[in-house]
Amino acid sequence: MKQLRAARALGLPDWCIAAGFVRNRVWDHFHGVVPPRAPADIDLIYYDANDLSKESEQAYEAALDRLLPGLPWQVRNQARMHIWKNLPQHRDTADAMIYWLESVTNIGVCLEADDSLTVIAPLGTDDLLNLRCRPTPFGRTKRHEYDERIASKRWRELWPKVVFLD
């Protein structure tokens, strides 16, 4: 919750903490890993088509480091992520997430002003919650990258209950 509170304090538009931070916490829970493993990074994503600068992302990372020092924040504006993927401009954060490789990674959580949680999961949460992993429709077009990513991150070894589907 402390990471969500810090992220909320930035007042970013259309934001969530997503990707491996969420996936790993859920899988660690289902595998009885207590406390959860330290995150390799904390992916804070947002959508702001009016400011596509890398400098803004870096300023947000610095602000987060002041709020919660020493954590591995990665802040990325999804309004500019289409450029390096050679895709059409994304419409919002959820639209950008459908271009991620795995079904269990394109899930994010936002802490609302009233402390309620909003889950952003454009392709659903079933795979994550049922310990299944498969390529997204976009991931199927990048199957080699999908396979390499799973192997390099050692997911099969870290979470042996997860079933990997084609």
mmCIF file with all atom_site columns, C-alpha atoms in Angstrom:
data_model
loop_
_atom_site.group_PDB
_atom_site.id
_atom_site.type_symbol
_atom_site.label_atom_id
_atom_site.label_alt_id
_atom_site.label_comp_id
_atom_site.label_asym_id
_atom_site.label_entity_id
_atom_site.label_seq_id
_atom_site.pdbx_PDB_ins_code
_atom_site.Cartn_x
_atom_site.Cartn_y
_atom_site.Cartn_z
_atom_site.occupancy
_atom_site.B_iso_or_equiv
_atom_site.pdbx_formal_charge
_atom_site.auth_seq_id
_atom_site.auth_comp_id
_atom_site.auth_asym_id
_atom_site.auth_atom_id
_atom_site.pdbx_PDB_model_num
ATOM 1   C CA . MET A 1 1   ? 0.000   0.000   0.000   1.00 0.00 ? 1   MET A CA 1
ATOM 2   C CA . LYS A 1 2   ? 2.853   2.405   0.682   1.00 0.00 ? 2   LYS A CA 1
ATOM 3   C CA . GLN A 1 3   ? 3.903   2.232   -2.979  1.00 0.00 ? 3   GLN A CA 1
ATOM 4   C CA . LEU A 1 4   ? 0.337   2.951   -4.109  1.00 0.00 ? 4   LEU A CA 1
ATOM 5   C CA . ARG A 1 5   ? 0.068   5.906   -1.719  1.00 0.00 ? 5   ARG A CA 1
ATOM 6   C CA . ALA A 1 6   ? 3.330   7.354   -3.007  1.00 0.00 ? 6   ALA A CA 1
ATOM 7   C CA . ALA A 1 7   ? 2.216   6.909   -6.619  1.00 0.00 ? 7   ALA A CA 1
ATOM 8   C CA . ARG A 1 8   ? -1.142  8.522   -5.893  1.00 0.00 ? 8   ARG A CA 1
ATOM 9   C CA . ALA A 1 9   ? 0.617   11.531  -4.349  1.00 0.00 ? 9   ALA A CA 1
ATOM 10  C CA . LEU A 1 10  ? 2.037   12.434  -7.777  1.00 0.00 ? 10  LEU A CA 1
ATOM 11  C CA . GLY A 1 11  ? -1.442  13.157  -9.156  1.00 0.00 ? 11  GLY A CA 1
ATOM 12  C CA . LEU A 1 12  ? -0.694  11.534  -12.511 1.00 0.00 ? 12  LEU A CA 1
ATOM 13  C CA . PRO A 1 13  ? -3.463  11.059  -15.071 1.00 0.00 ? 13  PRO A CA 1
ATOM 14  C CA . ASP A 1 14  ? -4.695  7.533   -15.836 1.00 0.00 ? 14  ASP A CA 1
ATOM 15  C CA . TRP A 1 15  ? -2.082  5.836   -13.642 1.00 0.00 ? 15  TRP A CA 1
ATOM 16  C CA . CYS A 1 16  ? -1.501  2.485   -12.000 1.00 0.00 ? 16  CYS A CA 1
ATOM 17  C CA . ILE A 1 17  ? 1.260   0.341   -10.597 1.00 0.00 ? 17  ILE A CA 1
ATOM 18  C CA . ALA A 1 18  ? 1.437   -2.594  -12.957 1.00 0.00 ? 18  ALA A CA 1
ATOM 19  C CA . ALA A 1 19  ? 3.377   -5.403  -14.549 1.00 0.00 ? 19  ALA A CA 1
ATOM 20  C CA . GLY A 1 20  ? 5.830   -7.480  -12.551 1.00 0.00 ? 20  GLY A CA 1
ATOM 21  C CA . PHE A 1 21  ? 5.184   -5.719  -9.262  1.00 0.00 ? 21  PHE A CA 1
ATOM 22  C CA . VAL A 1 22  ? 1.543   -6.857  -9.269  1.00 0.00 ? 22  VAL A CA 1
ATOM 23  C CA . ARG A 1 23  ? 2.167   -10.252 -10.884 1.00 0.00 ? 23  ARG A CA 1
ATOM 24  C CA . ASN A 1 24  ? 5.001   -11.169 -8.530  1.00 0.00 ? 24  ASN A CA 1
ATOM 25  C CA . ARG A 1 25  ? 3.067   -10.157 -5.412  1.00 0.00 ? 25  ARG A CA 1
ATOM 26  C CA . VAL A 1 26  ? 0.109   -12.299 -6.456  1.00 0.00 ? 26  VAL A CA 1
ATOM 27  C CA . TRP A 1 27  ? 2.228   -15.308 -7.406  1.00 0.00 ? 27  TRP A CA 1
ATOM 28  C CA . ASP A 1 28  ? 4.340   -15.013 -4.253  1.00 0.00 ? 28  ASP A CA 1
ATOM 29  C CA . HIS A 1 29  ? 1.111   -15.044 -2.217  1.00 0.00 ? 29  HIS A CA 1
ATOM 30  C CA . PHE A 1 30  ? -0.182  -18.179 -3.972  1.00 0.00 ? 30  PHE A CA 1
ATOM 31  C CA . HIS A 1 31  ? 3.200   -19.867 -3.474  1.00 0.00 ? 31  HIS A CA 1
ATOM 32  C CA . GLY A 1 32  ? 3.381   -19.011 0.237   1.00 0.00 ? 32  GLY A CA 1
ATOM 33  C CA . VAL A 1 33  ? 6.366   -16.692 -0.135  1.00 0.00 ? 33  VAL A CA 1
ATOM 34  C CA . VAL A 1 34  ? 6.287   -14.509 2.992   1.00 0.00 ? 34  VAL A CA 1
ATOM 35  C CA . PRO A 1 35  ? 7.315   -11.792 2.961   1.00 0.00 ? 35  PRO A CA 1
ATOM 36  C CA . PRO A 1 36  ? 7.011   -11.289 -0.802  1.00 0.00 ? 36  PRO A CA 1
ATOM 37  C CA . ARG A 1 37  ? 10.268  -11.059 -2.699  1.00 0.00 ? 37  ARG A CA 1
ATOM 38  C CA . ALA A 1 38  ? 11.763  -7.605  -3.144  1.00 0.00 ? 38  ALA A CA 1
ATOM 39  C CA . PRO A 1 39  ? 10.715  -6.158  -6.496  1.00 0.00 ? 39  PRO A CA 1
ATOM 40  C CA . ALA A 1 40  ? 13.206  -5.867  -9.333  1.00 0.00 ? 40  ALA A CA 1
ATOM 41  C CA . ASP A 1 41  ? 11.328  -2.704  -10.244 1.00 0.00 ? 41  ASP A CA 1
ATOM 42  C CA . ILE A 1 42  ? 8.076   -0.938  -9.509  1.00 0.00 ? 42  ILE A CA 1
ATOM 43  C CA . ASP A 1 43  ? 6.366   -0.057  -12.767 1.00 0.00 ? 43  ASP A CA 1
ATOM 44  C CA . LEU A 1 44  ? 4.284   3.079   -12.387 1.00 0.00 ? 44  LEU A CA 1
ATOM 45  C CA . ILE A 1 45  ? 2.572   3.772   -15.677 1.00 0.00 ? 45  ILE A CA 1
ATOM 46  C CA . TYR A 1 46  ? 0.370   6.680   -16.675 1.00 0.00 ? 46  TYR A CA 1
ATOM 47  C CA . TYR A 1 47  ? -1.032  8.329   -19.777 1.00 0.00 ? 47  TYR A CA 1
ATOM 48  C CA . ASP A 1 48  ? -0.367  11.984  -20.602 1.00 0.00 ? 48  ASP A CA 1
ATOM 49  C CA . ALA A 1 49  ? -0.443  12.844  -24.307 1.00 0.00 ? 49  ALA A CA 1
ATOM 50  C CA . ASN A 1 50  ? 0.398   16.479  -23.491 1.00 0.00 ? 50  ASN A CA 1
ATOM 51  C CA . ASP A 1 51  ? 3.868   15.724  -22.122 1.00 0.00 ? 51  ASP A CA 1
ATOM 52  C CA . LEU A 1 52  ? 5.864   13.023  -23.892 1.00 0.00 ? 52  LEU A CA 1
ATOM 53  C CA . SER A 1 53  ? 9.224   13.960  -22.382 1.00 0.00 ? 53  SER A CA 1
ATOM 54  C CA . LYS A 1 54  ? 11.566  11.470  -20.800 1.00 0.00 ? 54  LYS A CA 1
ATOM 55  C CA . GLU A 1 55  ? 12.542  14.245  -18.387 1.00 0.00 ? 55  GLU A CA 1
ATOM 56  C CA . SER A 1 56  ? 9.071   14.222  -16.825 1.00 0.00 ? 56  SER A CA 1
ATOM 57  C CA . GLU A 1 57  ? 9.335   10.500  -16.185 1.00 0.00 ? 57  GLU A CA 1
ATOM 58  C CA . GLN A 1 58  ? 12.721  11.043  -14.536 1.00 0.00 ? 58  GLN A CA 1
ATOM 59  C CA . ALA A 1 59  ? 11.315  13.871  -12.397 1.00 0.00 ? 59  ALA A CA 1
ATOM 60  C CA . TYR A 1 60  ? 8.493   11.587  -11.218 1.00 0.00 ? 60  TYR A CA 1
ATOM 61  C CA . GLU A 1 61  ? 11.016  8.865   -10.361 1.00 0.00 ? 61  GLU A CA 1
ATOM 62  C CA . ALA A 1 62  ? 13.006  11.415  -8.329  1.00 0.00 ? 62  ALA A CA 1
ATOM 63  C CA . ALA A 1 63  ? 9.851   12.547  -6.522  1.00 0.00 ? 63  ALA A CA 1
ATOM 64  C CA . LEU A 1 64  ? 9.001   8.933   -5.678  1.00 0.00 ? 64  LEU A CA 1
ATOM 65  C CA . ASP A 1 65  ? 12.526  8.366   -4.416  1.00 0.00 ? 65  ASP A CA 1
ATOM 66  C CA . ARG A 1 66  ? 12.054  11.299  -2.050  1.00 0.00 ? 66  ARG A CA 1
ATOM 67  C CA . LEU A 1 67  ? 8.764   9.805   -0.805  1.00 0.00 ? 67  LEU A CA 1
ATOM 68  C CA . LEU A 1 68  ? 10.051  6.213   -0.511  1.00 0.00 ? 68  LEU A CA 1
ATOM 69  C CA . PRO A 1 69  ? 13.847  6.263   -0.795  1.00 0.00 ? 69  PRO A CA 1
ATOM 70  C CA . GLY A 1 70  ? 15.749  3.394   -2.321  1.00 0.00 ? 70  GLY A CA 1
ATOM 71  C CA . LEU A 1 71  ? 12.935  1.657   -4.178  1.00 0.00 ? 71  LEU A CA 1
ATOM 72  C CA . PRO A 1 72  ? 13.454  0.680   -7.845  1.00 0.00 ? 72  PRO A CA 1
ATOM 73  C CA . TRP A 1 73  ? 10.836  2.938   -9.471  1.00 0.00 ? 73  TRP A CA 1
ATOM 74  C CA . GLN A 1 74  ? 10.301  2.911   -13.234 1.00 0.00 ? 74  GLN A CA 1
ATOM 75  C CA . VAL A 1 75  ? 7.839   5.549   -14.367 1.00 0.00 ? 75  VAL A CA 1
ATOM 76  C CA . ARG A 1 76  ? 6.678   5.384   -17.974 1.00 0.00 ? 76  ARG A CA 1
ATOM 77  C CA . ASN A 1 77  ? 4.193   7.519   -19.872 1.00 0.00 ? 77  ASN A CA 1
ATOM 78  C CA . GLN A 1 78  ? 2.200   5.103   -22.026 1.00 0.00 ? 78  GLN A CA 1
ATOM 79  C CA . ALA A 1 79  ? 1.356   7.935   -24.422 1.00 0.00 ? 79  ALA A CA 1
ATOM 80  C CA . ARG A 1 80  ? 4.858   7.588   -25.854 1.00 0.00 ? 80  ARG A CA 1
ATOM 81  C CA . MET A 1 81  ? 5.472   3.841   -25.619 1.00 0.00 ? 81  MET A CA 1
ATOM 82  C CA . HIS A 1 82  ? 4.055   3.164   -29.079 1.00 0.00 ? 82  HIS A CA 1
ATOM 83  C CA . ILE A 1 83  ? 7.030   4.909   -30.687 1.00 0.00 ? 83  ILE A CA 1
ATOM 84  C CA . TRP A 1 84  ? 9.698   2.322   -29.864 1.00 0.00 ? 84  TRP A CA 1
ATOM 85  C CA . LYS A 1 85  ? 7.272   -0.552  -30.502 1.00 0.00 ? 85  LYS A CA 1
ATOM 86  C CA . ASN A 1 86  ? 6.363   0.867   -33.939 1.00 0.00 ? 86  ASN A CA 1
ATOM 87  C CA . LEU A 1 87  ? 2.638   0.780   -33.124 1.00 0.00 ? 87  LEU A CA 1
ATOM 88  C CA . PRO A 1 88  ? -0.245  3.197   -33.529 1.00 0.00 ? 88  PRO A CA 1
ATOM 89  C CA . GLN A 1 89  ? -0.649  5.801   -30.770 1.00 0.00 ? 89  GLN A CA 1
ATOM 90  C CA . HIS A 1 90  ? -2.263  4.263   -27.695 1.00 0.00 ? 90  HIS A CA 1
ATOM 91  C CA . ARG A 1 91  ? -5.579  5.721   -26.510 1.00 0.00 ? 91  ARG A CA 1
ATOM 92  C CA . ASP A 1 92  ? -4.974  5.324   -22.770 1.00 0.00 ? 92  ASP A CA 1
ATOM 93  C CA . THR A 1 93  ? -3.120  3.233   -20.224 1.00 0.00 ? 93  THR A CA 1
ATOM 94  C CA . ALA A 1 94  ? -5.342  0.168   -20.656 1.00 0.00 ? 94  ALA A CA 1
ATOM 95  C CA . ASP A 1 95  ? -4.933  0.293   -24.437 1.00 0.00 ? 95  ASP A CA 1
ATOM 96  C CA . ALA A 1 96  ? -1.144  0.409   -24.065 1.00 0.00 ? 96  ALA A CA 1
ATOM 97  C CA . MET A 1 97  ? -1.228  -2.649  -21.789 1.00 0.00 ? 97  MET A CA 1
ATOM 98  C CA . ILE A 1 98  ? -2.740  -4.899  -24.463 1.00 0.00 ? 98  ILE A CA 1
ATOM 99  C CA . TYR A 1 99  ? 0.599   -4.642  -26.278 1.00 0.00 ? 99  TYR A CA 1
ATOM 100 C CA . TRP A 1 100 ? 2.505   -6.311  -23.437 1.00 0.00 ? 100 TRP A CA 1
ATOM 101 C CA . LEU A 1 101 ? 3.685   -9.855  -24.020 1.00 0.00 ? 101 LEU A CA 1
ATOM 102 C CA . GLU A 1 102 ? 2.103   -11.960 -21.238 1.00 0.00 ? 102 GLU A CA 1
ATOM 103 C CA . SER A 1 103 ? -1.451  -12.376 -20.018 1.00 0.00 ? 103 SER A CA 1
ATOM 104 C CA . VAL A 1 104 ? -0.332  -12.057 -16.387 1.00 0.00 ? 104 VAL A CA 1
ATOM 105 C CA . THR A 1 105 ? 1.633   -8.843  -16.735 1.00 0.00 ? 105 THR A CA 1
ATOM 106 C CA . ASN A 1 106 ? -0.898  -6.431  -18.230 1.00 0.00 ? 106 ASN A CA 1
ATOM 107 C CA . ILE A 1 107 ? -2.640  -5.882  -14.900 1.00 0.00 ? 107 ILE A CA 1
ATOM 108 C CA . GLY A 1 108 ? -2.376  -2.745  -12.814 1.00 0.00 ? 108 GLY A CA 1
ATOM 109 C CA . VAL A 1 109 ? -3.756  -1.355  -9.576  1.00 0.00 ? 109 VAL A CA 1
ATOM 110 C CA . CYS A 1 110 ? -4.629  2.248   -8.771  1.00 0.00 ? 110 CYS A CA 1
ATOM 111 C CA . LEU A 1 111 ? -5.344  3.637   -5.302  1.00 0.00 ? 111 LEU A CA 1
ATOM 112 C CA . GLU A 1 112 ? -8.261  6.043   -5.531  1.00 0.00 ? 112 GLU A CA 1
ATOM 113 C CA . ALA A 1 113 ? -8.733  9.179   -3.410  1.00 0.00 ? 113 ALA A CA 1
ATOM 114 C CA . ASP A 1 114 ? -11.126 7.286   -1.115  1.00 0.00 ? 114 ASP A CA 1
ATOM 115 C CA . ASP A 1 115 ? -8.530  4.503   -0.636  1.00 0.00 ? 115 ASP A CA 1
ATOM 116 C CA . SER A 1 116 ? -10.475 2.048   -2.789  1.00 0.00 ? 116 SER A CA 1
ATOM 117 C CA . LEU A 1 117 ? -8.532  0.034   -5.339  1.00 0.00 ? 117 LEU A CA 1
ATOM 118 C CA . THR A 1 118 ? -9.206  0.011   -9.050  1.00 0.00 ? 118 THR A CA 1
ATOM 119 C CA . VAL A 1 119 ? -7.841  -2.880  -11.086 1.00 0.00 ? 119 VAL A CA 1
ATOM 120 C CA . ILE A 1 120 ? -6.944  -2.142  -14.695 1.00 0.00 ? 120 ILE A CA 1
ATOM 121 C CA . ALA A 1 121 ? -6.853  -5.415  -16.606 1.00 0.00 ? 121 ALA A CA 1
ATOM 122 C CA . PRO A 1 122 ? -7.752  -5.012  -20.280 1.00 0.00 ? 122 PRO A CA 1
ATOM 123 C CA . LEU A 1 123 ? -7.360  -8.754  -20.902 1.00 0.00 ? 123 LEU A CA 1
ATOM 124 C CA . GLY A 1 124 ? -8.758  -9.855  -17.550 1.00 0.00 ? 124 GLY A CA 1
ATOM 125 C CA . THR A 1 125 ? -7.290  -11.328 -14.375 1.00 0.00 ? 125 THR A CA 1
ATOM 126 C CA . ASP A 1 126 ? -8.220  -15.008 -14.807 1.00 0.00 ? 126 ASP A CA 1
ATOM 127 C CA . ASP A 1 127 ? -4.765  -16.175 -15.851 1.00 0.00 ? 127 ASP A CA 1
ATOM 128 C CA . LEU A 1 128 ? -3.024  -14.336 -13.022 1.00 0.00 ? 128 LEU A CA 1
ATOM 129 C CA . LEU A 1 129 ? -5.430  -15.583 -10.350 1.00 0.00 ? 129 LEU A CA 1
ATOM 130 C CA . ASN A 1 130 ? -5.496  -19.141 -11.689 1.00 0.00 ? 130 ASN A CA 1
ATOM 131 C CA . LEU A 1 131 ? -1.706  -19.444 -11.988 1.00 0.00 ? 131 LEU A CA 1
ATOM 132 C CA . ARG A 1 132 ? -1.678  -19.627 -15.784 1.00 0.00 ? 132 ARG A CA 1
ATOM 133 C CA . CYS A 1 133 ? 0.557   -17.698 -18.139 1.00 0.00 ? 133 CYS A CA 1
ATOM 134 C CA . ARG A 1 134 ? 0.183   -17.375 -21.881 1.00 0.00 ? 134 ARG A CA 1
ATOM 135 C CA . PRO A 1 135 ? 1.153   -14.896 -24.565 1.00 0.00 ? 135 PRO A CA 1
ATOM 136 C CA . THR A 1 136 ? -1.288  -12.085 -25.208 1.00 0.00 ? 136 THR A CA 1
ATOM 137 C CA . PRO A 1 137 ? -2.566  -11.723 -28.780 1.00 0.00 ? 137 PRO A CA 1
ATOM 138 C CA . PHE A 1 138 ? 0.273   -9.232  -29.298 1.00 0.00 ? 138 PHE A CA 1
ATOM 139 C CA . GLY A 1 139 ? 2.704   -11.574 -27.528 1.00 0.00 ? 139 GLY A CA 1
ATOM 140 C CA . ARG A 1 140 ? 1.848   -14.294 -30.033 1.00 0.00 ? 140 ARG A CA 1
ATOM 141 C CA . THR A 1 141 ? 3.269   -12.054 -32.752 1.00 0.00 ? 141 THR A CA 1
ATOM 142 C CA . LYS A 1 142 ? 6.477   -11.771 -30.706 1.00 0.00 ? 142 LYS A CA 1
ATOM 143 C CA . ARG A 1 143 ? 6.661   -15.368 -29.526 1.00 0.00 ? 143 ARG A CA 1
ATOM 144 C CA . HIS A 1 144 ? 10.451  -15.479 -29.467 1.00 0.00 ? 144 HIS A CA 1
ATOM 145 C CA . GLU A 1 145 ? 10.535  -12.416 -27.167 1.00 0.00 ? 145 GLU A CA 1
ATOM 146 C CA . TYR A 1 146 ? 7.845   -13.951 -24.949 1.00 0.00 ? 146 TYR A CA 1
ATOM 147 C CA . ASP A 1 147 ? 9.764   -17.237 -24.568 1.00 0.00 ? 147 ASP A CA 1
ATOM 148 C CA . GLU A 1 148 ? 13.062  -15.447 -23.923 1.00 0.00 ? 148 GLU A CA 1
ATOM 149 C CA . ARG A 1 149 ? 11.478  -13.221 -21.302 1.00 0.00 ? 149 ARG A CA 1
ATOM 150 C CA . ILE A 1 150 ? 10.001  -16.116 -19.324 1.00 0.00 ? 150 ILE A CA 1
ATOM 151 C CA . ALA A 1 151 ? 13.289  -18.015 -19.433 1.00 0.00 ? 151 ALA A CA 1
ATOM 152 C CA . SER A 1 152 ? 15.489  -15.039 -18.520 1.00 0.00 ? 152 SER A CA 1
ATOM 153 C CA . LYS A 1 153 ? 13.301  -14.115 -15.548 1.00 0.00 ? 153 LYS A CA 1
ATOM 154 C CA . ARG A 1 154 ? 13.231  -17.750 -14.311 1.00 0.00 ? 154 ARG A CA 1
ATOM 155 C CA . TRP A 1 155 ? 9.465   -17.758 -13.756 1.00 0.00 ? 155 TRP A CA 1
ATOM 156 C CA . ARG A 1 156 ? 9.154   -21.544 -14.003 1.00 0.00 ? 156 ARG A CA 1
ATOM 157 C CA . GLU A 1 157 ? 11.766  -21.930 -11.286 1.00 0.00 ? 157 GLU A CA 1
ATOM 158 C CA . LEU A 1 158 ? 10.455  -19.172 -8.991  1.00 0.00 ? 158 LEU A CA 1
ATOM 159 C CA . TRP A 1 159 ? 6.767   -20.127 -9.259  1.00 0.00 ? 159 TRP A CA 1
ATOM 160 C CA . PRO A 1 160 ? 6.513   -23.870 -9.997  1.00 0.00 ? 160 PRO A CA 1
ATOM 161 C CA . LYS A 1 161 ? 2.702   -23.953 -9.601  1.00 0.00 ? 161 LYS A CA 1
ATOM 162 C CA . VAL A 1 162 ? 2.236   -21.718 -12.664 1.00 0.00 ? 162 VAL A CA 1
ATOM 163 C CA . VAL A 1 163 ? 1.116   -23.491 -15.838 1.00 0.00 ? 163 VAL A CA 1
ATOM 164 C CA . PHE A 1 164 ? 2.527   -22.031 -19.043 1.00 0.00 ? 164 PHE A CA 1
ATOM 165 C CA . LEU A 1 165 ? 0.136   -22.290 -21.986 1.00 0.00 ? 165 LEU A CA 1
ATOM 166 C CA . ASP A 1 166 ? 0.571   -21.579 -25.692 1.00 0.00 ? 166 ASP A CA 1
#
